[in-house]
Amino acid sequence: MCVCPGMIIALIASAYDLIYWYLRPFIKWFLRKTTKLCELQRICYGDPHGALRTSNVGRLTVVNPRDLQTSLSPARQNELKTVLGNLGVLADSGRFTEDYAARPLAFSIKRILEVKQINPDIHREFVPSINTCLLQIYGYKQLVYSVEQLRKTAYSAANMAHEKKLMELWDCLMPLTPLESRISKNWTEIGFQGDDPQTDFRGMGCLGLDNLLYFASQHTQAAQHVLSHSRHPKYGYSFAIVGINLTSMAYHFLVQGKLKFHLYNFVNGCPTVDDFHHIYCYFFFEFDKFWLSEKPQDIMEFSRIRAKFEERMSSLLSRTGAVLNFNMAIETL
């Protein structure tokens, strides 16, 4: 039987994982004895601030809490699981805000110090480091909750707050053109499908509107420039519809955890919905450039180009050092 190189590599990798699994408790014990530091300390001191450090802390405190310290007694292991699990409950229910979660977070760190036998007067860097990591880890879960609430909130023409945002979107994108009426074909000028944008928000709810409005109000010149590209006689596309489609992409990236590395590197604490909007703006601006560079024959190529763009963004975000740096330089077509 012919054994291909891929099978050999897979077997070696499996063997390595198996050996490491059995030796890991001994390795951890050896490192603890020789360095006088627990694994969380070694991560906080050894890994650079940002995604690498926070991801490794998350690997211990979220993905597999029992690995916090294999030498702990079962009772102490369960205590840490419970304490850290409570932070997860707060985040999953939308209550992990910096104000509301301050006391539970401080209590969790206090218990980690006690169980791990870490003297905060000696290891002064540990507390601010683990505090930042936990804020980022559970803040990300809180962000998923907050964004999901916006997505689930259906746009309603009867809601004056929703209507006000929609009018603001028009004013930001079309400041020199008054809207003729609320129900109007004018909406197609900024890329909605018909005379009432309400129907286009069904998939992403108010999240789609909030994303578009943030781009248009916070990066007005860039948004207007992208809108002008969307009207190109050959390479044009529906600005608002594409924007809502990119909201869907950003949302699924968030839920799948693909935005973690960027946010861990970009936000020194709990990420907010504005940070999500910021990512969306990056996606929209970069998609516009990507679309034009692909020189599509017509709008029917949207699915292909969108999939190619999504793959590119996914690859970029998969790097530990990922940071979506904004360069809203305006170039003429």
Short mmCIF file of C-alpha atoms in Angstrom, two decimals:
data_model
loop_
_atom_site.label_atom_id
_atom_site.label_comp_id
_atom_site.label_asym_id
_atom_site.label_seq_id
_atom_site.Cartn_x
_atom_site.Cartn_y
_atom_site.Cartn_z
CA MET A 1 0.00 0.00 0.00
CA CYS A 2 1.34 3.42 -0.93
CA VAL A 3 1.54 5.84 2.01
CA CYS A 4 1.36 9.46 0.93
CA PRO A 5 3.36 12.20 2.71
CA GLY A 6 0.13 13.79 3.96
CA MET A 7 -0.80 10.61 5.84
CA ILE A 8 2.66 10.45 7.43
CA ILE A 9 2.44 14.07 8.56
CA ALA A 10 -1.06 13.45 9.99
CA LEU A 11 0.15 10.38 11.90
CA ILE A 12 3.14 12.28 13.31
CA ALA A 13 0.88 15.15 14.37
CA SER A 14 -1.57 12.75 16.05
CA ALA A 15 1.27 10.99 17.86
CA TYR A 16 2.66 14.34 19.02
CA ASP A 17 -0.75 15.45 20.33
CA LEU A 18 -1.19 12.15 22.18
CA ILE A 19 2.26 12.31 23.78
CA TYR A 20 1.77 15.97 24.74
CA TRP A 21 -1.63 15.17 26.28
CA TYR A 22 -0.10 12.60 28.62
CA LEU A 23 3.05 14.60 29.38
CA ARG A 24 1.33 17.97 29.84
CA PRO A 25 0.61 17.55 33.58
CA PHE A 26 4.27 16.69 34.17
CA ILE A 27 5.44 19.61 32.00
CA LYS A 28 3.20 22.00 33.92
CA TRP A 29 4.41 20.62 37.25
CA PHE A 30 8.03 20.93 36.14
CA LEU A 31 7.59 24.51 34.96
CA ARG A 32 5.78 25.45 38.15
CA LYS A 33 8.60 24.04 40.26
CA THR A 34 11.39 25.61 38.22
CA THR A 35 9.86 29.03 37.47
CA LYS A 36 7.70 29.35 40.62
CA LEU A 37 4.96 30.61 38.30
CA CYS A 38 1.61 29.05 37.37
CA GLU A 39 0.61 28.77 33.73
CA LEU A 40 -1.54 31.87 33.84
CA GLN A 41 1.43 33.87 35.13
CA ARG A 42 3.73 32.48 32.48
CA ILE A 43 1.23 33.55 29.81
CA CYS A 44 0.70 37.03 31.28
CA TYR A 45 4.44 37.62 31.64
CA GLY A 46 5.71 35.80 28.57
CA ASP A 47 3.19 36.55 25.84
CA PRO A 48 2.98 40.05 24.34
CA HIS A 49 -0.06 42.15 25.13
CA GLY A 50 -2.93 41.54 22.73
CA ALA A 51 -4.40 38.58 20.90
CA LEU A 52 -1.70 36.02 21.73
CA ARG A 53 -1.86 36.64 25.48
CA THR A 54 -5.64 36.96 25.70
CA SER A 55 -6.27 33.92 23.51
CA ASN A 56 -3.97 31.78 25.65
CA VAL A 57 -5.65 33.02 28.83
CA GLY A 58 -9.01 32.26 27.22
CA ARG A 59 -7.82 28.76 26.37
CA LEU A 60 -7.38 28.13 30.09
CA THR A 61 -10.27 30.10 31.55
CA VAL A 62 -13.02 29.58 28.97
CA VAL A 63 -12.41 26.70 26.58
CA ASN A 64 -11.11 24.26 29.16
CA PRO A 65 -11.42 25.56 32.73
CA ARG A 66 -10.18 22.25 34.23
CA ASP A 67 -6.73 23.03 32.85
CA LEU A 68 -6.37 26.00 35.16
CA GLN A 69 -4.30 23.77 37.44
CA THR A 70 -4.37 20.01 37.24
CA SER A 71 -2.75 19.78 40.65
CA LEU A 72 -5.62 21.57 42.38
CA SER A 73 -8.02 19.61 44.51
CA PRO A 74 -11.39 18.92 42.83
CA ALA A 75 -13.12 21.34 45.19
CA ARG A 76 -10.79 24.20 44.25
CA GLN A 77 -11.04 23.36 40.55
CA ASN A 78 -14.83 23.50 40.78
CA GLU A 79 -14.67 26.82 42.62
CA LEU A 80 -12.69 28.46 39.84
CA LYS A 81 -15.00 26.94 37.23
CA THR A 82 -17.97 28.44 39.07
CA VAL A 83 -16.38 31.86 39.56
CA LEU A 84 -15.30 32.18 35.93
CA GLY A 85 -18.53 30.59 34.73
CA ASN A 86 -20.44 33.40 36.45
CA LEU A 87 -18.62 35.93 34.25
CA GLY A 88 -19.74 33.95 31.21
CA VAL A 89 -23.34 34.00 32.45
CA LEU A 90 -23.18 37.80 32.83
CA ALA A 91 -21.82 38.20 29.28
CA ASP A 92 -24.29 35.78 27.71
CA SER A 93 -27.18 37.68 29.30
CA GLY A 94 -25.91 41.11 28.29
CA ARG A 95 -24.82 42.21 31.77
CA PHE A 96 -21.04 42.21 31.34
CA THR A 97 -20.70 45.97 31.18
CA GLU A 98 -17.64 47.57 32.76
CA ASP A 99 -19.78 49.12 35.51
CA TYR A 100 -22.00 46.13 36.30
CA ALA A 101 -19.24 43.54 35.97
CA ALA A 102 -16.60 45.43 37.97
CA ARG A 103 -17.33 43.70 41.28
CA PRO A 104 -17.76 40.15 39.88
CA LEU A 105 -14.56 40.62 37.89
CA ALA A 106 -12.62 41.85 40.93
CA PHE A 107 -13.96 38.91 42.95
CA SER A 108 -12.94 36.45 40.23
CA ILE A 109 -9.39 37.82 40.13
CA LYS A 110 -9.21 37.72 43.92
CA ARG A 111 -10.16 34.03 43.92
CA ILE A 112 -7.63 33.28 41.16
CA LEU A 113 -4.92 34.91 43.28
CA GLU A 114 -5.94 32.88 46.33
CA VAL A 115 -6.29 29.53 44.57
CA LYS A 116 -3.10 30.03 42.55
CA GLN A 117 -1.28 31.37 45.61
CA ILE A 118 -0.15 34.51 43.80
CA ASN A 119 1.00 37.40 45.98
CA PRO A 120 -0.22 40.59 44.23
CA ASP A 121 2.31 42.73 46.13
CA ILE A 122 5.12 40.73 44.58
CA HIS A 123 3.55 39.97 41.19
CA ARG A 124 2.24 43.45 40.52
CA GLU A 125 1.97 43.04 36.76
CA PHE A 126 -0.28 40.00 36.99
CA VAL A 127 -3.48 41.67 38.22
CA PRO A 128 -3.74 44.39 35.51
CA SER A 129 -2.74 41.84 32.88
CA ILE A 130 -5.31 39.19 33.83
CA ASN A 131 -7.91 41.95 34.32
CA THR A 132 -7.44 43.17 30.74
CA CYS A 133 -7.56 39.63 29.37
CA LEU A 134 -10.80 38.81 31.17
CA LEU A 135 -12.37 42.11 30.09
CA GLN A 136 -11.52 41.28 26.48
CA ILE A 137 -12.64 37.64 26.67
CA TYR A 138 -15.99 38.21 28.33
CA GLY A 139 -16.42 41.61 26.69
CA TYR A 140 -16.35 39.81 23.34
CA LYS A 141 -19.17 37.54 24.50
CA GLN A 142 -21.05 40.64 25.67
CA LEU A 143 -20.53 42.22 22.24
CA VAL A 144 -22.02 39.14 20.56
CA TYR A 145 -25.08 39.57 22.77
CA SER A 146 -25.42 43.31 22.04
CA VAL A 147 -25.03 42.91 18.29
CA GLU A 148 -27.49 40.02 18.28
CA GLN A 149 -30.10 42.21 20.00
CA LEU A 150 -29.75 44.81 17.25
CA ARG A 151 -30.00 42.14 14.58
CA LYS A 152 -33.17 40.73 16.13
CA THR A 153 -34.80 44.17 16.39
CA ALA A 154 -36.97 44.53 13.31
CA TYR A 155 -37.04 47.93 11.63
CA SER A 156 -40.44 49.57 12.08
CA ALA A 157 -41.73 52.66 10.31
CA ALA A 158 -43.93 53.21 13.36
CA ASN A 159 -40.82 53.63 15.54
CA MET A 160 -39.78 57.27 15.43
CA ALA A 161 -36.22 56.45 16.55
CA HIS A 162 -35.85 54.10 13.59
CA GLU A 163 -37.30 56.65 11.19
CA LYS A 164 -35.00 59.37 12.51
CA LYS A 165 -31.93 57.22 11.83
CA LEU A 166 -33.15 56.49 8.32
CA MET A 167 -33.58 60.21 7.61
CA GLU A 168 -30.11 60.88 9.02
CA LEU A 169 -28.70 58.28 6.65
CA TRP A 170 -30.22 60.10 3.69
CA ASP A 171 -28.97 63.49 4.91
CA CYS A 172 -25.40 62.19 5.37
CA LEU A 173 -25.23 60.60 1.94
CA MET A 174 -27.34 63.12 -0.01
CA PRO A 175 -26.92 66.46 1.80
CA LEU A 176 -27.72 68.54 -1.30
CA THR A 177 -30.77 66.54 -2.40
CA PRO A 178 -33.94 66.83 -0.28
CA LEU A 179 -35.96 63.62 0.04
CA GLU A 180 -39.23 64.10 -1.80
CA SER A 181 -41.26 61.98 0.62
CA ARG A 182 -40.85 59.09 3.06
CA ILE A 183 -42.10 56.61 0.47
CA SER A 184 -40.16 57.54 -2.63
CA LYS A 185 -38.17 56.17 -5.53
CA ASN A 186 -35.40 58.48 -4.29
CA TRP A 187 -34.25 55.67 -1.99
CA THR A 188 -32.95 53.76 -4.99
CA GLU A 189 -30.40 56.55 -5.45
CA ILE A 190 -28.52 55.27 -2.39
CA GLY A 191 -28.97 51.64 -3.29
CA PHE A 192 -32.22 50.45 -1.73
CA GLN A 193 -34.36 48.13 -3.85
CA GLY A 194 -37.62 50.03 -3.85
CA ASP A 195 -39.45 53.04 -2.53
CA ASP A 196 -39.50 51.88 1.12
CA PRO A 197 -36.16 50.86 2.73
CA GLN A 198 -38.02 49.15 5.57
CA THR A 199 -38.35 45.98 3.51
CA ASP A 200 -34.59 45.75 2.89
CA PHE A 201 -33.73 45.59 6.60
CA ARG A 202 -35.58 42.33 7.20
CA GLY A 203 -32.52 40.09 7.22
CA MET A 204 -30.27 42.10 9.54
CA GLY A 205 -32.84 44.22 11.34
CA CYS A 206 -31.71 47.49 12.90
CA LEU A 207 -28.11 46.29 12.83
CA GLY A 208 -28.05 46.88 9.06
CA LEU A 209 -29.31 50.44 9.46
CA ASP A 210 -26.95 51.23 12.35
CA ASN A 211 -23.96 49.97 10.36
CA LEU A 212 -24.87 52.10 7.33
CA LEU A 213 -25.55 55.17 9.47
CA TYR A 214 -22.26 54.82 11.36
CA PHE A 215 -20.32 54.65 8.10
CA ALA A 216 -22.22 57.59 6.63
CA SER A 217 -22.02 59.79 9.74
CA GLN A 218 -18.55 58.95 11.10
CA HIS A 219 -16.75 58.57 7.76
CA THR A 220 -18.96 60.80 5.64
CA GLN A 221 -16.46 61.66 2.91
CA ALA A 222 -15.43 58.03 2.49
CA ALA A 223 -19.07 56.86 2.46
CA GLN A 224 -20.04 59.43 -0.16
CA HIS A 225 -17.03 58.43 -2.24
CA VAL A 226 -18.03 54.75 -2.07
CA LEU A 227 -21.59 55.76 -3.00
CA SER A 228 -20.22 57.53 -6.08
CA HIS A 229 -18.38 54.32 -7.05
CA SER A 230 -21.60 52.34 -6.67
CA ARG A 231 -23.10 54.52 -9.44
CA HIS A 232 -20.37 53.72 -11.94
CA PRO A 233 -21.99 53.12 -15.35
CA LYS A 234 -20.17 49.80 -15.83
CA TYR A 235 -19.11 48.56 -12.38
CA GLY A 236 -21.98 49.95 -10.32
CA TYR A 237 -23.82 48.14 -7.53
CA SER A 238 -26.58 48.84 -5.02
CA PHE A 239 -24.85 50.73 -2.19
CA ALA A 240 -27.37 50.07 0.61
CA ILE A 241 -28.08 46.45 -0.36
CA VAL A 242 -24.37 45.63 -0.55
CA GLY A 243 -23.93 47.40 2.79
CA ILE A 244 -26.57 45.22 4.42
CA ASN A 245 -24.95 42.15 2.86
CA LEU A 246 -21.63 43.17 4.43
CA THR A 247 -23.43 43.56 7.76
CA SER A 248 -24.35 39.90 7.44
CA MET A 249 -20.72 38.98 6.79
CA ALA A 250 -19.46 41.01 9.75
CA TYR A 251 -22.16 39.54 12.00
CA HIS A 252 -21.29 35.96 11.12
CA PHE A 253 -17.58 36.66 11.60
CA LEU A 254 -18.39 38.00 15.07
CA VAL A 255 -20.52 35.01 16.07
CA GLN A 256 -17.91 32.58 14.72
CA GLY A 257 -15.20 34.25 16.80
CA LYS A 258 -13.26 35.47 13.76
CA LEU A 259 -13.08 39.05 15.06
CA LYS A 260 -11.37 38.09 18.33
CA PHE A 261 -7.76 38.60 17.25
CA HIS A 262 -8.46 42.06 15.83
CA LEU A 263 -10.46 43.18 18.85
CA TYR A 264 -7.94 41.75 21.34
CA ASN A 265 -5.22 43.73 19.57
CA PHE A 266 -7.31 46.84 18.95
CA VAL A 267 -9.32 47.34 22.16
CA ASN A 268 -7.67 47.43 25.58
CA GLY A 269 -10.73 46.24 27.48
CA CYS A 270 -14.36 45.52 26.64
CA PRO A 271 -15.13 45.98 22.93
CA THR A 272 -18.26 47.99 22.18
CA VAL A 273 -20.82 48.07 19.39
CA ASP A 274 -18.94 51.07 18.00
CA ASP A 275 -15.90 48.80 17.61
CA PHE A 276 -18.09 46.45 15.58
CA HIS A 277 -19.29 49.38 13.45
CA HIS A 278 -15.63 50.32 12.93
CA ILE A 279 -14.91 46.85 11.53
CA TYR A 280 -17.94 47.14 9.27
CA CYS A 281 -16.66 50.43 7.85
CA TYR A 282 -13.34 48.76 7.07
CA PHE A 283 -15.14 45.92 5.29
CA PHE A 284 -17.29 48.30 3.22
CA PHE A 285 -14.41 50.55 2.17
CA GLU A 286 -12.18 47.60 1.30
CA PHE A 287 -14.97 45.75 -0.52
CA ASP A 288 -15.58 48.77 -2.74
CA LYS A 289 -11.90 48.79 -3.78
CA PHE A 290 -11.92 45.02 -4.23
CA TRP A 291 -15.07 45.11 -6.37
CA LEU A 292 -13.62 47.70 -8.72
CA SER A 293 -10.31 45.82 -8.95
CA GLU A 294 -12.21 42.70 -10.06
CA LYS A 295 -13.81 44.63 -12.95
CA PRO A 296 -17.07 42.63 -12.89
CA GLN A 297 -19.02 42.14 -16.08
CA ASP A 298 -22.26 42.92 -14.25
CA ILE A 299 -23.97 42.68 -10.86
CA MET A 300 -24.52 38.94 -11.41
CA GLU A 301 -20.90 38.45 -10.38
CA PHE A 302 -21.63 39.76 -6.91
CA SER A 303 -21.84 36.34 -5.23
CA ARG A 304 -18.49 35.24 -6.64
CA ILE A 305 -16.70 38.45 -5.73
CA ARG A 306 -18.32 38.62 -2.32
CA ALA A 307 -17.21 35.04 -1.55
CA LYS A 308 -13.68 35.85 -2.69
CA PHE A 309 -13.62 38.99 -0.53
CA GLU A 310 -14.96 37.08 2.49
CA GLU A 311 -12.20 34.49 2.11
CA ARG A 312 -9.60 37.26 1.98
CA MET A 313 -10.95 38.94 5.12
CA SER A 314 -11.20 35.61 6.94
CA SER A 315 -7.56 34.88 6.13
CA LEU A 316 -6.48 38.32 7.31
CA LEU A 317 -8.37 37.99 10.59
CA SER A 318 -6.97 34.50 11.30
CA ARG A 319 -3.52 35.91 12.03
CA THR A 320 -2.67 36.45 15.68
CA GLY A 321 -1.35 39.91 14.91
CA ALA A 322 -4.44 40.94 12.93
CA VAL A 323 -5.39 44.60 13.18
CA LEU A 324 -7.76 46.18 10.67
CA ASN A 325 -5.98 49.48 10.14
CA PHE A 326 -8.16 52.05 8.45
CA ASN A 327 -6.84 53.96 5.51
CA MET A 328 -9.76 55.97 4.21
CA ALA A 329 -7.66 57.61 1.52
CA ILE A 330 -9.93 58.90 -1.23
CA GLU A 331 -8.76 58.07 -4.72
CA THR A 332 -10.37 59.09 -7.96
CA LEU A 333 -11.79 56.30 -10.07
#
